[in-house]
Amino acid sequence: MRKYSVAVVGATGAVGNELIKILEERDFPVGKLKLLASARSMGKELTYKNEDYPVEVLDENSFEGVEIGLFSAGGGISERFAPIAADAGCAVVDNTSAFRMDPEVPLVVPEVNPEAIVSYKTKGIIANPNCSTIQMVVALKPIHDAAKIKRIVVSTYQAVSGTGKKAIDELVEQTKALLALKEPEINVYPHRIAFNCLPHIDVFLENGYTQEEMKMVNETKKIMTDPSIAVTATTVRVPVFYGHSESVNIETERKISAGEVKKLLSQAPGVTVVDNPDLSEYPLASDAAGKNDTFVGRIREDESIDNGINMWIVSDNIRKGAALNTVQIAEILIRDYLQ
Ligand code: NAP
Ligand code: 3JN
């Protein structure tokens, strides 16, 4: 089988580490592997398939001979280096928000709109959506196809790993400090995250929403190729390490019963329905962490309106929300476009 020269940009980060793990787990046909990060990581090594690879410092010449670039080093790095990589003939799958709303860049969730990848050649870049958007659209696309979703109201409960390695450490340190009756240090978020909930993810915008909330609104419309879907979001950081949870309310054009939704979702790719209230069984971040699927439960009719459904959607934000979705896109690239 043909193998591909692959670069992971941001290899030392929370998402980068998971990318390397998933390339290995899924036996992606990696020929040469280049692990790129900042000058801070000079001298570090990372392991792939029991072999140590040096971390190299990202620069303009990093992409010579590289066929696939998996980027997760922040929007600024992608803005600067993704076009350089694409010009060098490298197909870029970008995990940042830098190109998501660019009309010439496909925004792809393989279970939802794999066909969109066809337009990637215009810029040589495919964008990976925000983690909170990905798990929501994986669960909602089959319902949209069956009953046409008119409106989505979502509230998220997002794990600290979404902010990267430093936030994981901060939750550990603050929890330890508080349990030892010491004053916790606050460095990453504007407030203490341990034993708290912060209704603030990314920056506040002029309309009073946060950037994370508007990412969910705009990305959902683009991925579902339906600007008419009304979406409103409240995104909240909670003291959980891995796994984003979402309370989602939808209103559909056609009436759909909770039973029909359960049936549809139990056949949907990438979805596992966990919904046995009698046994206290529903999706939990602690169960979803380390898994690939999006878990859906608490599926019930919204009795306050004619055609409404409520549900609870949980997924590992670093896997399906970031690294896994990126590798799934790369798998489609090599299957259909880069033979
Ligand atoms: P992280 O743990 O803080 O890691 C950041 C990574 O970027 C590290 O490898 C870091 O290298 C590298 N980096 C930073 N500045 C760099 C530079 N100037 N040149 C080269 N590499 C540089 O963060 P993370 O959680 O992995 O997230 C990284 C990015 O992925 C985020 O900023 C975001 O854009 C994207 N992301 C997307 C989603 C999603 O929803 N799809 C979720 C999470 C993250 P050093 O170790 O050398 O500093
Ligand atoms: O906070 C989360 O749970 C997800 C964070 C995602 C993120 C963090 C920093 C920068 C993003 C993203 O993917 O939208 C970005 C960004 O690229 O804008």
XYZ file of N, CA and C and ligand atoms in Angstrom, residues 9-17 36-42 44 55-59 71-78 80-81 94-98 100 128-134 160-166 168 212 215 219 244 317-318 320-323 326, ligand 1:
240
model
N 1.664 19.452 12.983
C 2.078 20.788 13.447
C 1.397 21.065 14.785
N 2.209 21.278 15.823
C 1.658 21.377 17.187
C 1.699 20.010 17.849
N 2.715 19.227 17.472
C 2.787 17.816 17.882
C 2.894 17.629 19.394
N 3.440 18.632 20.094
C 3.641 18.485 21.542
C 2.405 18.880 22.351
N 1.357 19.364 21.694
C 0.172 19.839 22.410
C -0.816 18.726 22.715
N -1.922 19.119 23.385
C -2.946 18.136 23.763
C -3.534 17.473 22.510
N -3.845 18.289 21.494
C -4.422 17.726 20.265
C -3.340 16.991 19.468
N -2.147 17.593 19.387
C -1.046 16.975 18.638
C -0.701 15.589 19.166
N -0.621 15.468 20.479
C -0.341 14.150 21.098
C -1.381 13.122 20.678
N 6.299 18.721 14.367
C 6.691 20.133 14.408
C 6.063 20.849 15.595
N 6.837 21.730 16.206
C 6.328 22.556 17.308
C 7.180 23.822 17.364
N 7.133 24.523 18.503
C 7.876 25.785 18.598
C 9.309 25.520 19.073
N 10.094 26.598 19.120
C 11.482 26.483 19.590
C 11.534 25.991 21.042
N 10.439 26.199 21.792
C 10.401 25.715 23.198
C 10.580 24.207 23.272
N 10.237 23.511 22.194
C 10.271 22.043 22.225
C 11.542 21.454 21.624
N 12.501 22.330 21.303
C 13.803 21.851 20.771
C 14.373 20.790 21.700
N 13.152 17.875 22.354
C 12.167 16.872 22.817
C 12.024 15.758 21.778
N 11.367 16.305 17.856
C 10.451 17.401 17.517
C 11.279 18.463 16.807
N 10.792 18.876 15.639
C 11.511 19.888 14.867
C 10.813 21.236 15.000
N 11.589 22.297 14.856
C 11.002 23.641 14.965
C 10.360 24.017 13.627
N 9.089 24.426 13.707
C 8.340 24.806 12.502
C 8.979 26.028 11.837
N 9.206 25.937 10.526
C 9.602 27.148 9.772
C 9.101 27.030 8.332
N -2.628 20.259 11.170
C -2.270 21.466 11.932
C -3.100 21.608 13.202
N -2.428 21.787 14.351
C -3.148 22.152 15.585
C -2.190 22.913 16.504
N -1.744 24.064 16.017
C -0.834 24.897 16.822
C -1.412 26.292 16.992
N -2.725 26.444 16.818
C -3.372 27.745 16.981
C -3.616 28.436 15.654
N -4.597 29.358 15.691
C -5.054 30.024 14.462
C -3.962 30.842 13.778
N -3.151 31.553 14.572
C -2.116 32.409 13.999
C -1.094 31.599 13.213
N -0.724 30.456 13.779
C 0.257 29.581 13.103
C -0.355 29.040 11.807
N -1.628 28.654 11.855
C -2.270 28.136 10.634
C -2.386 29.218 9.571
N -0.493 31.636 9.014
C 0.804 31.900 8.374
C 1.318 30.679 7.609
N 1.230 29.503 8.216
C 1.954 28.354 7.639
C 1.090 27.420 6.773
N -6.723 21.430 8.822
C -6.460 22.429 9.860
C -7.504 22.369 10.974
N -6.987 22.192 12.196
C -7.845 22.074 13.378
C -8.235 23.393 13.990
N -7.758 24.506 13.452
C -8.015 25.805 14.081
C -9.176 26.513 13.381
N -9.543 27.668 13.937
C -10.664 28.413 13.347
C -10.216 29.304 12.179
N -8.912 29.263 11.848
C -8.373 30.222 10.873
C -9.118 30.237 9.533
N -12.089 28.208 8.877
C -13.386 27.501 8.905
C -14.495 28.200 8.134
N -11.200 21.656 10.015
C -11.855 20.783 10.997
C -12.675 21.710 11.899
N -13.954 21.412 12.125
C -14.764 22.337 12.931
C -14.350 22.359 14.403
N -14.971 23.252 15.144
C -14.815 23.314 16.597
C -15.412 22.044 17.221
N -14.793 21.603 18.310
C -15.217 20.354 18.957
C -16.703 20.338 19.334
N -17.204 21.455 19.859
C -18.609 21.484 20.304
C -19.555 21.372 19.121
N -19.141 21.930 17.980
C -19.961 21.822 16.772
C -19.961 20.381 16.261
N -18.768 19.768 16.244
C -18.656 18.443 15.630
C -19.629 17.461 16.273
N -11.861 20.986 30.412
C -10.704 21.895 30.368
C -9.675 21.498 29.313
N -9.658 20.221 28.905
C -8.686 19.811 27.879
C -8.895 20.587 26.584
N -10.084 21.162 26.383
C -10.335 22.009 25.209
C -9.440 23.230 25.176
N -8.895 23.615 26.320
C -8.008 24.784 26.385
C -6.538 24.379 26.271
N -6.264 23.057 26.253
C -4.885 22.607 26.087
C -4.257 22.147 27.386
N -2.971 21.799 27.270
C -2.246 21.172 28.385
C -2.222 22.022 29.645
N -2.053 23.345 29.456
C -1.895 24.202 30.645
C -3.180 24.219 31.491
N -5.355 21.681 31.758
C -5.454 20.383 32.440
C -4.641 20.474 33.737
N -16.793 31.298 21.040
C -17.101 29.863 21.001
C -18.579 29.661 20.636
N -19.022 30.416 17.018
C -18.465 29.337 16.180
C -19.536 28.261 16.002
N -20.672 27.647 12.208
C -20.143 26.388 11.652
C -21.287 25.396 11.382
N -16.786 16.726 26.294
C -17.743 17.839 26.319
C -19.159 17.249 26.350
N -13.790 15.436 23.445
C -13.494 16.654 22.679
C -12.132 16.617 21.999
N -11.196 15.865 22.548
C -9.863 15.824 21.923
C -9.819 14.768 20.813
N -12.997 12.827 18.906
C -13.909 13.203 17.809
C -13.939 14.715 17.616
N -13.785 15.464 18.722
C -13.835 16.922 18.620
C -12.634 17.532 17.922
N -11.563 16.779 17.779
C -10.359 17.366 17.166
C -9.570 16.302 16.386
N -8.737 15.513 17.102
C -7.757 14.666 16.415
C -8.384 13.570 15.550
N -9.909 14.928 12.386
C -8.832 15.316 11.456
C -8.282 14.101 10.711
P -1.685 23.086 23.529
O -1.770 21.863 24.331
O -1.423 24.386 24.220
O -0.565 22.885 22.384
C -0.199 23.913 21.501
C 0.708 23.341 20.431
O 1.018 24.363 19.474
C 2.055 22.870 21.004
O 2.521 21.785 20.247
C 2.925 24.088 20.764
O 4.309 23.790 20.712
C 2.448 24.503 19.387
N 2.834 25.872 19.128
C 2.515 26.997 19.822
N 3.120 28.064 19.305
C 3.859 27.620 18.261
C 4.733 28.228 17.329
N 4.992 29.549 17.377
N 5.301 27.464 16.379
C 5.068 26.131 16.328
N 4.267 25.480 17.192
C 3.656 26.218 18.144
O -3.001 23.348 22.695
P -4.017 22.262 22.041
O -5.121 22.026 22.970
O -3.254 21.109 21.492
O -4.626 23.121 20.861
C -3.854 23.611 19.801
C -4.763 24.293 18.806
O -5.628 23.312 18.222
C -5.705 25.336 19.399
O -5.103 26.605 19.482
C -6.854 25.314 18.454
O -6.629 26.184 17.378
C -6.883 23.882 17.976
N -7.919 23.126 18.715
C -9.028 22.809 18.064
C -10.033 22.157 18.719
C -11.305 21.897 18.004
O -12.306 22.219 18.566
N -11.283 21.300 16.839
C -9.917 21.780 20.028
C -8.763 22.089 20.690
C -7.759 22.766 20.010
P 5.241 23.966 22.018
O 4.941 22.784 22.908
O 6.608 23.931 21.450
O 4.889 25.259 22.655
